[in-house]
Coordinates of C-alpha atoms in Angstrom, one line a residue:
M1 CA 133.7 85.6 5.6
K2 CA 137.4 85.4 4.5
K3 CA 138.5 85.1 1.0
S4 CA 139.9 81.7 1.8
A5 CA 136.4 80.6 2.6
W6 CA 134.5 81.8 -0.5
L7 CA 137.2 81.4 -3.2
P8 CA 137.3 77.6 -3.1
A9 CA 133.5 77.6 -2.6
A10 CA 133.2 79.3 -5.9
I11 CA 135.9 77.3 -7.7
A12 CA 136.1 73.8 -6.4
P13 CA 132.5 72.7 -7.0
V14 CA 132.6 74.0 -10.6
V15 CA 136.1 72.6 -11.4
V16 CA 135.6 69.2 -9.8
A17 CA 131.9 68.7 -10.5
G18 CA 130.0 71.7 -11.8
A19 CA 132.1 71.8 -15.0
I20 CA 130.5 68.5 -15.9
A21 CA 127.0 69.4 -14.8
A22 CA 123.9 70.7 -16.3
P23 CA 120.3 70.9 -15.1
V24 CA 118.2 68.0 -16.2
I25 CA 118.7 64.2 -15.7
A26 CA 117.7 62.0 -18.5
N27 CA 114.7 59.7 -18.3
A28 CA 115.6 56.5 -16.5
A29 CA 115.5 53.3 -18.6
A30 CA 114.5 49.8 -17.6
D31 CA 117.2 47.2 -16.8
P32 CA 118.6 45.6 -19.9
V33 CA 117.4 42.2 -21.0
A34 CA 119.7 39.5 -19.5
G35 CA 122.4 38.4 -22.0
T36 CA 122.2 41.6 -24.1
D37 CA 124.5 44.6 -24.2
P38 CA 122.9 47.6 -22.4
S39 CA 122.1 50.9 -24.0
A40 CA 123.7 54.1 -22.7
A41 CA 120.4 54.9 -20.9
D42 CA 120.5 51.5 -19.2
V43 CA 124.0 52.1 -17.9
L44 CA 123.3 55.5 -16.6
A45 CA 120.1 54.5 -15.0
R46 CA 122.0 51.9 -13.0
I47 CA 124.0 54.6 -11.2
A48 CA 121.1 55.4 -8.9
A49 CA 120.9 51.8 -7.8
S50 CA 124.4 51.9 -6.4
R51 CA 123.6 54.3 -3.6
D52 CA 123.2 51.4 -1.2
A53 CA 126.5 49.8 -2.1
Q54 CA 129.0 49.0 0.7
Y55 CA 132.6 49.0 -0.2
S56 CA 136.1 50.2 0.6
G57 CA 138.8 51.2 -1.9
T58 CA 141.6 53.5 -2.9
L59 CA 141.0 56.5 -5.1
S60 CA 143.4 58.3 -7.4
Q61 CA 142.7 61.9 -8.5
T62 CA 144.7 63.7 -11.1
S63 CA 144.3 67.3 -12.4
D64 CA 145.8 69.2 -15.3
L65 CA 143.7 72.4 -15.3
G66 CA 146.5 74.7 -16.4
L67 CA 146.9 76.1 -12.9
P68 CA 150.3 76.3 -11.2
E69 CA 150.8 73.5 -8.7
L70 CA 150.1 74.6 -5.2
P71 CA 151.2 72.6 -2.1
S72 CA 148.5 71.6 0.3
G73 CA 148.9 72.6 3.8
S74 CA 150.0 76.2 3.1
G75 CA 146.7 77.9 3.7
G76 CA 144.8 76.3 6.5
S77 CA 142.9 73.0 6.6
S78 CA 141.2 72.2 3.4
L79 CA 138.5 70.6 5.5
E80 CA 137.4 74.1 6.4
G81 CA 137.9 75.6 3.0
G82 CA 141.5 77.0 3.0
A83 CA 141.9 78.4 -0.5
S84 CA 145.5 77.1 -1.2
D85 CA 144.6 73.7 0.2
V86 CA 141.5 73.2 -2.0
L87 CA 143.3 74.5 -5.0
G88 CA 146.2 72.3 -4.1
L89 CA 143.8 69.3 -4.4
L90 CA 142.9 70.5 -7.9
T91 CA 146.4 71.1 -9.2
A92 CA 148.3 67.9 -8.2
S93 CA 147.8 64.2 -8.0
H94 CA 146.3 62.7 -4.8
T95 CA 145.5 59.3 -3.4
A96 CA 142.8 58.7 -0.8
R97 CA 141.0 55.8 1.0
L98 CA 137.2 55.7 0.9
Y99 CA 135.0 53.5 3.1
V100 CA 131.3 53.4 2.6
G101 CA 128.9 51.5 4.8
G102 CA 125.8 53.2 3.5
E103 CA 124.4 56.6 2.6
D104 CA 125.1 57.9 6.1
E105 CA 128.3 56.0 6.9
Q106 CA 131.4 57.2 5.1
R107 CA 135.0 57.8 5.8
F108 CA 137.2 59.7 3.4
Q109 CA 140.9 59.6 4.3
L110 CA 143.4 61.8 2.4
T111 CA 147.1 61.0 3.2
Q112 CA 149.7 63.5 2.4
Q113 CA 153.4 63.7 3.3
L114 CA 153.6 63.4 7.1
A115 CA 149.9 64.4 7.5
E116 CA 146.4 63.0 7.2
Q117 CA 143.0 64.5 6.7
D118 CA 139.8 62.6 7.5
V119 CA 136.1 63.2 7.0
V120 CA 134.1 60.7 9.0
R121 CA 130.3 60.5 8.9
N122 CA 128.1 58.4 11.1
G123 CA 124.4 59.4 10.8
S124 CA 124.0 63.1 11.4
D125 CA 127.5 63.3 13.1
V126 CA 130.4 64.4 10.9
W127 CA 134.0 64.7 12.2
T128 CA 136.8 66.3 10.2
W129 CA 140.4 65.9 11.4
D130 CA 143.7 67.5 10.3
S131 CA 146.6 65.7 11.8
E132 CA 149.1 68.4 10.9
E133 CA 147.1 71.2 12.5
R134 CA 145.8 68.8 15.2
K135 CA 142.3 70.4 14.7
A136 CA 139.0 68.6 14.7
V137 CA 135.6 69.9 13.8
H138 CA 132.4 68.1 14.9
L139 CA 129.3 68.9 12.7
T140 CA 125.8 67.9 13.4
L141 CA 124.0 67.8 10.0
P142 CA 120.4 68.3 9.1
A143 CA 118.6 65.0 8.1
G144 CA 119.4 63.9 4.6
S145 CA 122.6 66.0 4.2
D146 CA 125.6 65.0 2.3
A147 CA 128.9 64.9 4.1
P148 CA 131.9 67.0 2.8
T149 CA 135.0 65.1 1.4
A150 CA 137.9 67.4 2.2
G151 CA 137.6 69.4 -1.0
A152 CA 137.9 66.3 -3.2
T153 CA 135.3 64.3 -5.0
T154 CA 134.5 60.6 -5.6
P155 CA 133.6 58.9 -8.9
A156 CA 130.0 58.6 -7.7
Q157 CA 129.7 62.3 -7.0
A158 CA 131.3 63.3 -10.2
A159 CA 129.2 60.8 -12.2
E160 CA 125.9 62.0 -10.7
R161 CA 126.7 65.5 -11.9
A162 CA 127.7 64.4 -15.3
V163 CA 124.6 62.3 -15.7
A164 CA 122.7 65.5 -14.9
A165 CA 124.1 66.9 -18.1
I166 CA 122.2 64.5 -20.4
T167 CA 119.9 66.9 -22.2
P168 CA 119.4 67.6 -25.8
S169 CA 122.7 69.5 -25.6
T170 CA 124.7 66.3 -25.1
R171 CA 125.7 63.4 -27.4
V172 CA 125.9 60.1 -25.6
S173 CA 127.9 57.2 -27.0
E174 CA 127.0 53.6 -26.9
P175 CA 128.7 51.7 -24.0
T176 CA 132.0 50.0 -24.4
T177 CA 133.7 47.5 -22.1
V178 CA 136.6 48.6 -19.9
R179 CA 138.2 47.3 -16.7
V180 CA 138.8 49.5 -13.7
A181 CA 140.3 48.4 -10.4
G182 CA 139.8 44.7 -11.3
H183 CA 136.1 45.1 -12.2
D184 CA 134.4 44.9 -15.5
A185 CA 132.7 48.2 -16.4
W186 CA 130.6 49.9 -19.1
Q187 CA 132.1 53.1 -20.3
V188 CA 129.8 55.9 -21.7
I189 CA 131.1 59.1 -23.3
L190 CA 129.2 62.4 -22.9
T191 CA 130.1 65.0 -25.5
P192 CA 128.6 68.6 -25.3
R193 CA 126.9 69.7 -28.6
S194 CA 127.8 73.3 -27.7
D195 CA 130.8 75.0 -29.2
D196 CA 130.9 77.6 -26.4
T197 CA 131.7 75.3 -23.4
L198 CA 135.3 74.5 -22.3
V199 CA 134.4 70.9 -21.7
G200 CA 135.3 68.5 -24.5
S201 CA 133.9 65.2 -23.1
V202 CA 133.2 63.2 -20.0
R203 CA 133.9 59.5 -19.8
L204 CA 132.0 57.5 -17.2
A205 CA 133.0 53.9 -16.3
V206 CA 130.2 52.1 -14.4
D207 CA 130.5 48.7 -12.7
Q208 CA 128.6 46.2 -14.8
Q209 CA 127.4 44.3 -11.7
T210 CA 126.6 47.1 -9.1
G211 CA 126.2 50.3 -11.1
L212 CA 128.8 52.0 -9.0
P213 CA 130.7 54.7 -10.9
L214 CA 134.3 53.5 -10.9
R215 CA 136.0 56.3 -12.8
V216 CA 135.2 59.7 -14.3
T217 CA 137.5 61.4 -16.8
V218 CA 137.0 64.9 -18.1
T219 CA 138.8 66.4 -21.1
A220 CA 138.9 70.0 -22.1
A221 CA 137.7 71.1 -25.5
G222 CA 140.5 70.7 -28.1
Q223 CA 142.6 68.5 -25.8
D224 CA 143.2 64.7 -25.8
D225 CA 144.8 64.3 -22.3
P226 CA 142.4 64.3 -19.3
A227 CA 142.1 67.7 -17.5
F228 CA 140.6 65.9 -14.5
Q229 CA 140.2 62.3 -13.6
V230 CA 139.1 60.5 -10.4
G231 CA 138.8 56.7 -10.1
F232 CA 139.3 53.6 -8.1
T233 CA 142.7 51.9 -8.3
S234 CA 141.5 49.2 -5.9
L235 CA 137.9 48.3 -4.8
D236 CA 136.5 45.6 -2.5
Y237 CA 132.7 45.2 -2.0
G238 CA 131.3 44.4 1.4
A239 CA 130.6 46.3 4.7
P240 CA 133.7 48.0 6.1
D241 CA 134.5 47.5 9.8
A242 CA 131.9 49.6 11.8
R243 CA 134.7 51.0 13.9
L244 CA 135.9 53.0 10.9
F245 CA 132.9 55.3 11.3
D246 CA 133.5 56.1 15.0
F247 CA 135.9 59.0 15.6
T248 CA 137.3 60.3 18.9
P249 CA 139.7 63.3 18.6
P250 CA 143.2 62.6 20.1
A251 CA 144.0 64.1 23.5
G252 CA 145.1 67.7 23.2
A253 CA 143.3 68.3 19.9
D254 CA 141.7 71.6 19.1
V255 CA 138.0 70.7 18.8
T256 CA 135.3 73.0 17.3
T257 CA 131.6 72.1 17.4
K258 CA 129.1 73.3 14.9
D259 CA 125.4 72.4 15.2
L260 CA 123.8 72.6 11.7
S261 CA 120.8 70.4 12.5
D262 CA 118.2 73.2 12.1
A263 CA 119.9 74.9 9.2
G264 CA 117.2 73.8 6.8
Q265 CA 114.4 75.1 8.9
H266 CA 114.9 78.7 8.2
R267 CA 113.6 80.5 5.2
P268 CA 114.7 83.8 3.5
G269 CA 113.6 86.7 5.5
Q270 CA 113.1 84.8 8.8
H271 CA 114.6 86.1 12.0
G272 CA 117.6 84.2 13.3
Q273 CA 119.2 83.5 10.0
S274 CA 122.9 83.9 9.7
Q275 CA 124.1 86.7 7.4
G276 CA 123.7 85.6 3.8
A277 CA 121.5 82.6 4.6
G278 CA 118.7 82.0 2.1
V279 CA 120.5 84.0 -0.6
R280 CA 120.7 81.6 -3.6
P281 CA 123.0 81.8 -6.6
T282 CA 121.5 82.9 -9.9
V283 CA 121.9 80.6 -12.9
T284 CA 121.7 81.9 -16.5
G285 CA 122.0 79.9 -19.6
S286 CA 121.4 76.2 -19.9
G287 CA 123.2 72.9 -20.2
W288 CA 127.0 73.1 -20.6
D289 CA 126.9 76.9 -21.1
S290 CA 125.3 77.6 -17.7
I291 CA 126.7 80.4 -15.6
V292 CA 126.3 80.6 -11.9
E293 CA 126.4 84.0 -10.2
L294 CA 126.8 84.5 -6.4
P295 CA 125.3 87.8 -5.1
T296 CA 127.3 90.6 -3.6
G297 CA 128.0 89.9 0.0
D298 CA 130.9 89.3 2.4
S299 CA 133.2 88.5 -0.6
A300 CA 133.4 92.3 -1.2
R301 CA 135.3 92.6 2.0
T302 CA 137.7 89.7 1.6
T303 CA 140.7 91.9 0.8
R304 CA 141.2 92.1 4.5
D305 CA 142.9 88.7 4.4
P306 CA 146.4 89.4 3.1
D307 CA 147.4 85.7 2.5
A308 CA 144.2 85.0 0.4
S309 CA 144.7 88.3 -1.5
A310 CA 148.2 87.3 -2.5
L311 CA 146.9 83.9 -3.7
L312 CA 144.1 85.6 -5.6
D313 CA 146.5 87.9 -7.3
Q314 CA 148.7 84.9 -8.2
L315 CA 145.9 82.9 -9.8
T316 CA 143.9 85.6 -11.5
K317 CA 144.4 88.3 -14.1
P318 CA 142.8 91.8 -14.4
V319 CA 139.9 92.0 -16.9
D320 CA 137.2 94.5 -17.6
G321 CA 135.4 95.2 -14.3
G322 CA 137.3 92.8 -12.1
R323 CA 139.7 89.8 -12.1
A324 CA 139.3 86.4 -13.6
L325 CA 140.7 82.9 -13.2
Q326 CA 140.9 80.8 -16.4
T327 CA 141.5 77.0 -16.4
S328 CA 141.1 74.5 -19.1
L329 CA 137.6 73.5 -17.8
V330 CA 136.2 76.5 -16.0
S331 CA 136.4 80.2 -15.6
V332 CA 135.7 82.3 -12.5
Y333 CA 135.1 86.1 -12.7
L334 CA 135.4 88.2 -9.6
T335 CA 133.7 91.6 -10.2
D336 CA 134.9 94.8 -8.5
D337 CA 131.5 95.1 -6.8
G338 CA 131.9 91.7 -5.1
R339 CA 130.0 89.3 -7.3
V340 CA 131.4 85.9 -8.3
L341 CA 130.5 84.3 -11.7
A342 CA 131.6 80.9 -12.7
G343 CA 131.0 78.4 -15.5
A344 CA 132.5 76.0 -18.0
V345 CA 132.7 78.9 -20.5
P346 CA 135.4 81.4 -21.5
V347 CA 136.0 84.4 -19.3
S348 CA 134.5 86.7 -22.0
A349 CA 131.1 85.0 -21.5
L350 CA 131.2 85.7 -17.8
V351 CA 132.1 89.3 -18.3
A352 CA 129.2 89.7 -20.7
A353 CA 126.8 88.0 -18.3
A354 CA 127.8 90.3 -15.5
K355 CA 126.8 93.5 -17.4

């Protein structure tokens, strides 16, 4: 595996979603009584009910993580995990179109200067398309899988992970009324009780009528301006045109096919598994202070990729026993023996956990 494959895999989920996640979801509450203001638990419980919503809209994502801005398109398609592309999505502002016809019908369309990247899901079939590279990938997913979204995230995905952080380690505010993309929403603020996390707060704006998360804003500890925000700037409910979920690669495109339909049937130790399959990350700590450790594997050989090595050197600094990336919301520690540790905690906490 190239460094460009595992570096964003370690960083992107934590920065975009994992930095606002912890292990246990709160107990769901009953729907609020008609004519009364809902409690925070009522608002958060409604998010699950929005899974069947059909809609189309425009998303805006902004990031201020303290990383240098990296241009997308300089390190391979972000749809396949190019490190500079995924990090480019996290260090600059982006706009995308999102179409949702149901849990297994989605289209995510990221438009950049003179280029477009798409992820189209229709049932178990997922197509990714990069117009600049003229490359398409056709994936056949196992039943019940989530489709990728080009290294970015949606308010619903970010909100679900933030809701999972509601444990005794989190203070939850009473809902207030806000307006997002022309829709009335309830806003709830989640604040970590821990002094050791880099996360200051997470603000969730949830549509009052449908329960759909409309905007998620994450601030870093000690800061007032958002470190990460994703939200709708326009949103229309109703089933999108079914043709949006059909994709045929243009003539002359470079097409790769990957059948993942039986990926969930293997178990650790079974014959026929790909290298590293069944090896799960180790999680230490709890709540906002959780640290995820990926085991030693192919990452120990990633220095064979000169481009990714140069990017790694640019973004990280030497620390005891390896190199580390520090952002306003998350830290990533790459040990000399090939392990990767990440969490919404200072680098020193990762170094201590690795010993």
